[in-house]
Amino acid sequence: MSNPSYKHRDTTVESLRLLLMVLIVLHHSIVHGMGLMGMLNGDTRPSLFSEFEIPLAMTANAFCICAVNCFVFISGFYGIRTTVKRFVTFMVTFVVYNLLFNTSFYLFHHETQEAINSLLIFSRPGYWFINAYMYLMLFAPCINAVFATLPLGYRRVFIAVLLFISCYLGFVCGSARNPNGYTTIQLIMVYAIGRYVATRRLSLSREKALWLYVGCSVAVGCGMYLLWLSGHRNWAWHLTSYNNPLVMAAAIGLFFFCKSFTWHNATVNRFAASAIAIYLIQSSRGAETCYYAFVNDLYSDVGAALWLLLPLFALAIVAGCLLFDHAIRPLLERLTETVCKAIAPLMMRLKSTAD
């Protein structure tokens, strides 16, 4: 089913969504496949970095970790307009991809209990972002109302409270409820900042935005390396937290830098609608088991030459996910229509009750 809105979207921003998926794949390749996470916090996959590659890996990863925050900032800047159909589309995509790439994987490997557990989609750690984004979609109308109706002073207080909870209590103080920003409150905070920036019509020049992105990313990478040299490996890994203010600032810089360019292409816009599908595939158990092991084994064979191949691998994975999602999109749309028709009487009853 074609969507005429694709023709009117800003292709620059839609392209950025795809770029963010590439950065996420690169980030996971570095921390899981090449072993940066294992080197810093004792993950099971071994690290094979040479002394020269350690600062390179930390800095390269620092340029990638802002991708999730940037994706949510985009949602906040333009606003999520949650409707029943959009929410059902999101959930249908979520369920179908979980069945295809998690449940099926476990069944193929005769892990029946894991296959059953995978059906509890809201408890899978690898899909923390999808769960949090789902809750964000539900909260979005309320957040939108806050920035549409409340005076400027109240909006600033709202942002300040969220920053205090996520950045100070979470990142600085290490609150057990939000130590690294892998939470709904983090997404709500970044979304709210996006709404605030949009409603206040704030912006950055291309040069300032680029300096913000590069400067904050380099600062995170250098900070990680210095902490690692001093023996504070857990602190070094903590700098990659999504509620690190530097990571959040880098996301805003990357957004405004890319937004400073303008072009339109309906085909790119249409493919960018598959961004969530890309995330679901690359974060699935099947992808984690196969791809990360492949990267680690290849790194053992070719060494530092893998750095030249990683961007190509990431682009290939994103392209493959786009083609796969494009192929099954008609099925997902039919399922969405079926679910929407099935729940229509219930939604009408709830609406009449509310009225």
Coordinates of C-alpha atoms in Angstrom, one line a residue:
M1 CA 0.0 0.0 0.0
S2 CA 1.6 3.3 -1.0
N3 CA 1.7 6.2 1.4
P4 CA 1.5 9.6 -0.3
S5 CA 3.1 11.2 2.8
Y6 CA 6.5 9.7 1.7
K7 CA 6.6 12.3 -1.1
H8 CA 6.4 15.2 1.3
R9 CA 8.8 14.1 4.1
D10 CA 12.3 15.6 4.4
T11 CA 14.6 13.1 2.7
T12 CA 17.5 14.5 4.6
V13 CA 16.0 13.5 7.9
E14 CA 14.8 10.2 6.5
S15 CA 18.3 9.5 5.3
L16 CA 19.6 10.3 8.7
R17 CA 17.3 7.6 10.2
L18 CA 19.0 5.0 7.9
L19 CA 22.4 6.4 8.7
L20 CA 21.6 5.9 12.4
M21 CA 20.8 2.3 11.8
V22 CA 24.2 1.9 10.1
L23 CA 25.9 3.5 13.1
I24 CA 24.0 1.2 15.5
V25 CA 25.2 -1.9 13.5
L26 CA 28.7 -0.5 13.6
H27 CA 28.4 0.1 17.4
H28 CA 27.3 -3.4 18.0
S29 CA 30.0 -4.8 15.8
I30 CA 32.7 -3.0 17.8
V31 CA 31.4 -3.7 21.3
H32 CA 30.1 -7.2 20.7
G33 CA 31.8 -8.6 17.6
M34 CA 35.3 -7.1 18.1
G35 CA 35.1 -7.3 21.9
L36 CA 35.3 -3.8 23.2
M37 CA 32.6 -4.5 25.7
G38 CA 34.5 -7.6 26.9
M39 CA 37.7 -5.6 27.3
L40 CA 36.0 -3.0 29.5
N41 CA 33.4 -4.9 31.6
G42 CA 34.2 -8.6 31.4
D43 CA 31.8 -9.7 28.7
T44 CA 32.2 -13.3 27.6
R45 CA 33.4 -12.5 24.0
P46 CA 37.2 -11.9 24.1
S47 CA 38.9 -8.7 22.9
L48 CA 41.5 -9.0 20.2
F49 CA 42.5 -5.3 20.1
S50 CA 46.2 -4.4 19.7
E51 CA 47.5 -1.5 21.7
F52 CA 47.2 0.8 18.7
E53 CA 43.6 -0.2 18.1
I54 CA 42.3 0.4 21.6
P55 CA 42.0 4.2 21.3
L56 CA 40.8 3.8 17.7
A57 CA 38.0 1.4 18.8
M58 CA 36.9 3.7 21.7
T59 CA 36.8 6.8 19.5
A60 CA 35.0 5.0 16.6
N61 CA 32.5 3.6 19.0
A62 CA 32.0 7.1 20.5
F63 CA 31.0 8.4 17.1
C64 CA 28.3 5.7 16.9
I65 CA 26.7 5.6 20.3
C66 CA 24.7 8.8 19.9
A67 CA 22.6 7.0 17.2
V68 CA 19.8 5.9 19.6
N69 CA 19.5 9.3 21.2
C70 CA 19.5 11.0 17.8
F71 CA 16.7 8.7 16.5
V72 CA 14.5 9.6 19.5
F73 CA 15.4 13.3 19.2
I74 CA 14.1 13.2 15.6
S75 CA 10.9 11.8 16.9
G76 CA 10.6 14.5 19.4
F77 CA 11.6 17.3 17.0
Y78 CA 8.8 16.3 14.6
G79 CA 6.4 14.9 17.1
I80 CA 5.0 11.4 17.3
R81 CA 1.3 11.5 16.4
T82 CA 0.1 8.2 17.9
T83 CA -3.0 6.7 16.3
V84 CA -4.5 3.3 16.8
K85 CA -3.3 2.2 13.3
R86 CA 0.2 3.5 13.8
F87 CA 0.5 1.7 17.2
V88 CA -0.9 -1.5 15.8
T89 CA 1.5 -1.3 12.8
F90 CA 4.4 -0.9 15.3
M91 CA 3.2 -3.9 17.4
V92 CA 2.5 -6.1 14.4
T93 CA 6.0 -5.4 13.1
F94 CA 7.5 -6.1 16.5
V95 CA 5.6 -9.5 16.9
V96 CA 6.3 -10.8 13.4
Y97 CA 10.0 -10.0 13.5
N98 CA 10.3 -11.5 16.9
L99 CA 8.7 -14.7 15.6
L100 CA 10.9 -14.8 12.5
F101 CA 14.3 -14.0 14.1
N102 CA 14.1 -15.1 17.7
T103 CA 11.5 -17.8 18.2
S104 CA 12.3 -19.5 14.9
F105 CA 16.0 -19.4 15.7
Y106 CA 15.5 -21.1 19.0
L107 CA 13.3 -23.7 17.5
F108 CA 15.8 -24.4 14.8
H109 CA 18.4 -25.0 17.4
H110 CA 16.0 -27.2 19.5
E111 CA 16.0 -24.7 22.4
T112 CA 12.3 -25.1 23.2
Q113 CA 12.3 -23.3 26.5
E114 CA 14.1 -20.3 25.0
A115 CA 11.6 -20.3 22.1
I116 CA 8.7 -20.2 24.6
N117 CA 10.5 -17.4 26.5
S118 CA 11.0 -15.4 23.3
L119 CA 7.2 -15.2 23.0
L120 CA 7.3 -12.9 26.1
I121 CA 8.5 -10.1 23.9
F122 CA 8.5 -7.4 26.5
S123 CA 11.1 -9.3 28.6
R124 CA 13.8 -9.7 26.0
P125 CA 16.8 -7.5 27.0
G126 CA 18.0 -7.0 23.4
Y127 CA 14.7 -5.3 22.6
W128 CA 14.9 -2.8 25.5
F129 CA 14.7 0.1 22.9
I130 CA 11.6 -1.3 21.2
N131 CA 9.9 -1.8 24.6
A132 CA 10.8 1.8 25.7
Y133 CA 9.8 3.3 22.3
M134 CA 6.4 1.5 22.6
Y135 CA 5.9 3.2 25.9
L136 CA 7.1 6.5 24.4
M137 CA 4.4 6.2 21.7
L138 CA 1.8 5.9 24.4
F139 CA 3.1 8.9 26.4
A140 CA 3.8 11.1 23.3
P141 CA 0.3 12.7 23.2
C142 CA 0.6 13.8 26.8
I143 CA 4.2 15.2 26.2
N144 CA 3.0 16.9 23.0
A145 CA 0.2 18.5 25.0
V146 CA 2.7 19.8 27.6
F147 CA 4.7 21.7 25.0
A148 CA 1.6 22.9 23.1
T149 CA -0.3 24.3 26.1
L150 CA 2.0 25.0 29.1
P151 CA 3.9 28.4 29.5
L152 CA 7.6 28.4 28.6
G153 CA 8.6 28.4 32.3
Y154 CA 6.7 25.2 33.0
R155 CA 8.2 23.6 29.9
R156 CA 11.7 24.4 31.1
V157 CA 10.9 23.0 34.5
F158 CA 9.7 19.8 32.9
I159 CA 12.9 19.4 30.9
A160 CA 15.0 20.3 34.0
V161 CA 13.3 17.6 36.1
L162 CA 13.8 15.0 33.4
L163 CA 17.5 15.9 33.1
F164 CA 17.9 15.7 36.8
I165 CA 16.3 12.2 37.0
S166 CA 18.1 10.7 34.0
C167 CA 21.5 12.6 33.8
Y168 CA 22.2 13.5 37.4
L169 CA 20.5 10.7 39.4
G170 CA 21.1 8.1 36.6
F171 CA 24.5 8.9 35.0
V172 CA 26.3 10.9 37.7
C173 CA 24.9 9.1 40.8
G174 CA 24.4 5.7 39.2
S175 CA 20.8 5.2 40.3
A176 CA 20.0 1.5 39.9
R177 CA 16.7 2.4 38.1
N178 CA 18.5 4.3 35.3
P179 CA 22.3 3.9 35.5
N180 CA 23.0 3.9 31.7
G181 CA 19.9 5.3 30.0
Y182 CA 18.5 2.0 28.7
T183 CA 15.1 3.1 30.0
T184 CA 11.8 4.6 29.0
I185 CA 12.6 7.7 31.1
Q186 CA 15.7 8.4 29.0
L187 CA 13.6 8.2 25.8
I188 CA 11.0 10.5 27.2
M189 CA 13.7 13.0 28.2
V190 CA 15.3 13.1 24.8
Y191 CA 11.9 13.2 23.1
A192 CA 10.9 16.2 25.3
I193 CA 14.1 18.0 24.5
G194 CA 13.3 17.5 20.8
R195 CA 9.8 19.0 21.3
Y196 CA 11.3 21.9 23.3
V197 CA 13.8 22.7 20.5
A198 CA 11.1 22.4 17.8
T199 CA 8.6 24.6 19.6
R200 CA 11.2 27.2 20.4
R201 CA 12.5 27.0 16.8
L202 CA 16.0 26.6 18.1
S203 CA 18.7 25.6 15.6
L204 CA 22.5 25.3 15.1
S205 CA 24.5 26.3 12.1
R206 CA 26.1 23.5 10.1
E207 CA 29.6 24.4 11.4
K208 CA 28.5 24.5 15.0
A209 CA 26.5 21.3 14.7
L210 CA 29.5 19.5 13.2
W211 CA 31.8 20.8 15.9
L212 CA 29.3 19.7 18.6
Y213 CA 29.0 16.2 17.2
V214 CA 32.7 15.7 16.6
G215 CA 33.9 17.4 19.8
C216 CA 31.6 15.5 22.1
S217 CA 32.3 12.2 20.4
V218 CA 36.1 12.7 20.6
A219 CA 35.7 13.8 24.2
V220 CA 33.9 10.5 25.0
G221 CA 36.5 8.5 23.1
C222 CA 39.5 10.2 24.8
G223 CA 37.8 10.0 28.2
M224 CA 37.3 6.3 27.8
Y225 CA 40.9 5.8 26.8
L226 CA 42.3 7.8 29.7
L227 CA 40.0 6.0 32.2
W228 CA 41.1 2.6 30.7
L229 CA 44.8 3.5 31.0
S230 CA 44.2 4.5 34.7
G231 CA 42.6 1.1 35.4
H232 CA 39.0 2.4 35.7
R233 CA 37.5 0.1 33.1
N234 CA 34.0 0.2 34.5
W235 CA 34.1 4.0 34.4
A236 CA 35.4 3.9 30.9
W237 CA 32.4 1.8 29.8
H238 CA 30.1 4.1 31.8
L239 CA 30.9 6.9 29.4
T240 CA 29.1 5.1 26.7
S241 CA 25.8 5.4 28.6
Y242 CA 22.9 7.0 26.7
N243 CA 22.3 9.4 29.6
N244 CA 25.8 10.8 29.3
P245 CA 25.2 14.5 28.5
L246 CA 28.1 14.4 26.0
V247 CA 26.4 11.5 24.1
M248 CA 23.1 13.4 24.1
A249 CA 24.8 16.6 22.9
A250 CA 26.5 14.7 20.1
A251 CA 23.1 13.4 19.0
I252 CA 21.8 16.9 18.7
G253 CA 24.8 18.0 16.8
L254 CA 24.5 15.2 14.3
F255 CA 20.8 15.9 13.8
F256 CA 21.3 19.6 13.0
F257 CA 24.4 18.9 10.8
C258 CA 22.4 16.5 8.7
K259 CA 19.3 18.7 8.7
S260 CA 21.3 21.6 7.2
F261 CA 21.3 19.7 3.9
T262 CA 18.1 19.6 1.9
W263 CA 16.9 17.1 -0.8
H264 CA 13.8 15.1 -1.6
N265 CA 13.4 11.5 -2.8
A266 CA 10.2 9.5 -2.3
T267 CA 12.0 6.2 -2.7
V268 CA 14.5 7.0 0.1
N269 CA 11.6 8.2 2.3
R270 CA 9.7 4.9 1.7
F271 CA 12.7 2.8 2.6
A272 CA 13.4 4.9 5.7
A273 CA 10.1 3.7 7.1
S274 CA 11.8 0.3 7.7
A275 CA 14.2 1.8 10.3
I276 CA 12.5 0.0 13.2
A277 CA 12.6 -3.3 11.2
I278 CA 16.3 -2.9 10.8
Y279 CA 16.7 -2.5 14.5
L280 CA 14.6 -5.5 15.2
I281 CA 16.6 -7.7 12.9
Q282 CA 20.1 -6.6 13.9
S283 CA 19.2 -6.9 17.6
S284 CA 17.6 -10.4 17.3
R285 CA 19.1 -13.5 18.8
G286 CA 19.8 -14.9 15.4
A287 CA 21.8 -11.9 14.3
E288 CA 23.7 -11.6 17.6
T289 CA 24.7 -15.3 17.5
C290 CA 25.7 -15.4 13.8
Y291 CA 27.0 -12.0 12.9
Y292 CA 28.9 -11.1 16.1
A293 CA 30.6 -14.5 16.0
F294 CA 31.4 -14.0 12.4
V295 CA 33.0 -10.6 13.1
N296 CA 35.0 -12.0 16.0
D297 CA 36.3 -14.9 14.0
L298 CA 37.1 -12.7 11.0
Y299 CA 38.9 -10.3 13.3
S300 CA 41.1 -13.2 14.5
D301 CA 42.1 -13.9 10.9
V302 CA 42.6 -10.5 9.3
G303 CA 43.3 -8.3 12.3
A304 CA 43.2 -4.5 11.9
A305 CA 42.1 -4.9 8.2
L306 CA 38.6 -5.6 9.5
W307 CA 38.2 -1.8 10.2
L308 CA 38.0 -1.3 6.5
L309 CA 35.4 -4.0 6.1
L310 CA 33.1 -3.1 9.0
P311 CA 31.4 -0.1 7.3
L312 CA 30.7 -2.3 4.2
F313 CA 29.3 -5.0 6.5
A314 CA 27.1 -2.5 8.2
L315 CA 25.8 -1.1 4.9
A316 CA 25.2 -4.6 3.6
I317 CA 23.2 -5.6 6.7
V318 CA 21.1 -2.4 6.5
A319 CA 20.5 -2.9 2.8
G320 CA 19.5 -6.6 3.3
C321 CA 17.1 -5.6 6.1
L322 CA 15.5 -2.9 3.9
L323 CA 15.0 -5.4 1.1
F324 CA 13.6 -8.0 3.4
D325 CA 11.2 -5.6 5.1
H326 CA 10.1 -4.2 1.7
A327 CA 9.3 -7.8 0.6
I328 CA 7.1 -8.7 3.6
R329 CA 5.6 -5.2 4.0
P330 CA 2.4 -6.2 2.2
L331 CA 1.9 -9.0 4.6
L332 CA 2.5 -6.7 7.6
E333 CA 0.0 -4.2 6.2
R334 CA -2.6 -6.9 5.7
L335 CA -2.1 -8.1 9.3
T336 CA -2.3 -4.6 10.5
E337 CA -5.6 -4.0 8.7
T338 CA -7.0 -7.3 10.1
V339 CA -6.1 -6.3 13.7
C340 CA -7.5 -2.8 13.2
K341 CA -10.8 -4.2 12.0
A342 CA -10.9 -6.7 14.8
I343 CA -10.4 -4.1 17.5
A344 CA -12.6 -1.4 15.8
P345 CA -15.7 -2.2 17.8
L346 CA -13.8 -2.1 21.1
M347 CA -12.2 1.2 20.2
M348 CA -15.6 2.7 19.3
R349 CA -17.0 1.5 22.6
L350 CA -14.1 3.0 24.5
K351 CA -14.5 6.3 22.6
S352 CA -18.3 6.5 23.3
T353 CA -17.6 5.7 27.0
A354 CA -15.0 8.5 27.2
D355 CA -17.4 10.9 25.5

